[in-house]
């Protein structure tokens, strides 16, 4: 797991509609992980957070920063929706 993989995921995810579509169709966290593993994009939640802030820090245009923030919101919601419900 590396921050480099998370950076690559953010860059690729911003441009690759098919990747996002595959991830959106995942029915569990393990299926989501399997898609990422298949793409060679293995990273931890901490790696993603570091990569997100790294990308955001480098932004020189507000439009690009907004795209990265929207991507993070999508990723967070996707992960949240796939977590098992505990009572």
Short mmCIF file of C-alpha atoms in Angstrom, two decimals:
data_model
loop_
_atom_site.label_atom_id
_atom_site.label_comp_id
_atom_site.label_asym_id
_atom_site.label_seq_id
_atom_site.Cartn_x
_atom_site.Cartn_y
_atom_site.Cartn_z
CA UNK A 1 0.00 0.00 0.00
CA UNK A 2 1.43 3.30 -0.99
CA UNK A 3 0.61 6.95 -1.30
CA UNK A 4 1.87 6.68 -4.89
CA UNK A 5 -0.90 4.20 -5.68
CA UNK A 6 -3.45 6.50 -4.08
CA UNK A 7 -2.14 9.44 -6.14
CA UNK A 8 -2.40 7.33 -9.29
CA UNK A 9 -5.94 6.31 -8.29
CA UNK A 10 -7.01 9.95 -7.87
CA UNK A 11 -5.49 10.97 -11.21
CA UNK A 12 -6.94 7.97 -13.01
CA UNK A 13 -10.29 8.21 -11.25
CA UNK A 14 -10.72 11.84 -12.26
CA UNK A 15 -10.39 10.91 -15.93
CA UNK A 16 -11.55 7.29 -16.26
CA UNK A 17 -15.34 7.04 -16.32
CA UNK A 18 -15.17 3.27 -16.78
CA UNK A 19 -13.14 2.82 -13.58
CA UNK A 20 -15.64 4.90 -11.61
CA UNK A 21 -18.50 2.93 -13.14
CA UNK A 22 -16.89 -0.37 -12.11
CA UNK A 23 -16.34 0.90 -8.58
CA UNK A 24 -19.91 2.24 -8.36
CA UNK A 25 -21.23 -1.22 -9.25
CA UNK A 26 -19.28 -2.95 -6.47
CA UNK A 27 -21.67 -4.58 -4.01
CA UNK A 28 -19.21 -4.94 -1.12
CA UNK A 29 -15.96 -3.56 0.21
CA UNK A 30 -14.19 -6.76 -0.80
CA UNK A 31 -15.47 -6.40 -4.37
CA UNK A 32 -14.28 -2.78 -4.39
CA UNK A 33 -10.86 -3.90 -3.14
CA UNK A 34 -10.71 -6.64 -5.80
CA UNK A 35 -11.28 -4.07 -8.56
CA UNK A 36 -8.52 -1.86 -7.18
CA UNK A 37 -6.14 -4.82 -6.78
CA UNK A 38 -6.85 -5.84 -10.38
CA UNK A 39 -5.87 -2.32 -11.49
CA UNK A 40 -2.71 -2.36 -9.32
CA UNK A 41 -4.10 0.43 -7.16
CA UNK A 42 -3.66 -0.89 -3.62
CA UNK A 43 -3.69 1.79 -0.91
CA UNK A 44 -4.94 2.36 2.61
CA UNK A 45 -7.42 4.97 3.82
CA UNK A 46 -4.49 6.90 5.27
CA UNK A 47 -2.66 6.75 1.91
CA UNK A 48 -5.74 8.15 0.19
CA UNK A 49 -6.03 11.02 2.66
CA UNK A 50 -2.35 11.90 2.22
CA UNK A 51 -2.65 11.74 -1.56
CA UNK A 52 -5.81 13.87 -1.50
CA UNK A 53 -4.19 16.64 0.54
CA UNK A 54 -1.04 16.40 -1.59
CA UNK A 55 -3.06 16.89 -4.78
CA UNK A 56 -5.13 19.66 -3.25
CA UNK A 57 -2.00 21.50 -2.08
CA UNK A 58 -0.55 21.43 -5.59
CA UNK A 59 -3.67 22.93 -7.20
CA UNK A 60 -3.23 26.32 -8.74
CA UNK A 61 -6.73 26.58 -10.16
CA UNK A 62 -9.91 26.57 -8.12
CA UNK A 63 -11.72 24.45 -10.73
CA UNK A 64 -9.16 21.65 -10.39
CA UNK A 65 -9.30 21.85 -6.58
CA UNK A 66 -13.09 21.55 -6.73
CA UNK A 67 -12.81 18.45 -8.96
CA UNK A 68 -10.44 16.82 -6.48
CA UNK A 69 -12.75 17.67 -3.57
CA UNK A 70 -15.74 16.23 -5.45
CA UNK A 71 -13.76 13.08 -6.18
CA UNK A 72 -12.97 12.68 -2.48
CA UNK A 73 -16.64 13.14 -1.56
CA UNK A 74 -17.60 10.47 -4.12
CA UNK A 75 -14.93 8.09 -2.76
CA UNK A 76 -15.93 8.66 0.86
CA UNK A 77 -19.62 8.11 0.09
CA UNK A 78 -18.88 4.99 -1.92
CA UNK A 79 -16.85 3.51 0.94
CA UNK A 80 -19.49 4.49 3.47
CA UNK A 81 -22.26 2.88 1.42
CA UNK A 82 -20.38 -0.43 1.28
CA UNK A 83 -19.64 -0.73 4.99
CA UNK A 84 -21.72 -3.37 6.74
CA UNK A 85 -24.54 -2.06 8.86
CA UNK A 86 -24.13 -2.87 12.53
CA UNK A 87 -26.89 -2.66 15.07
#
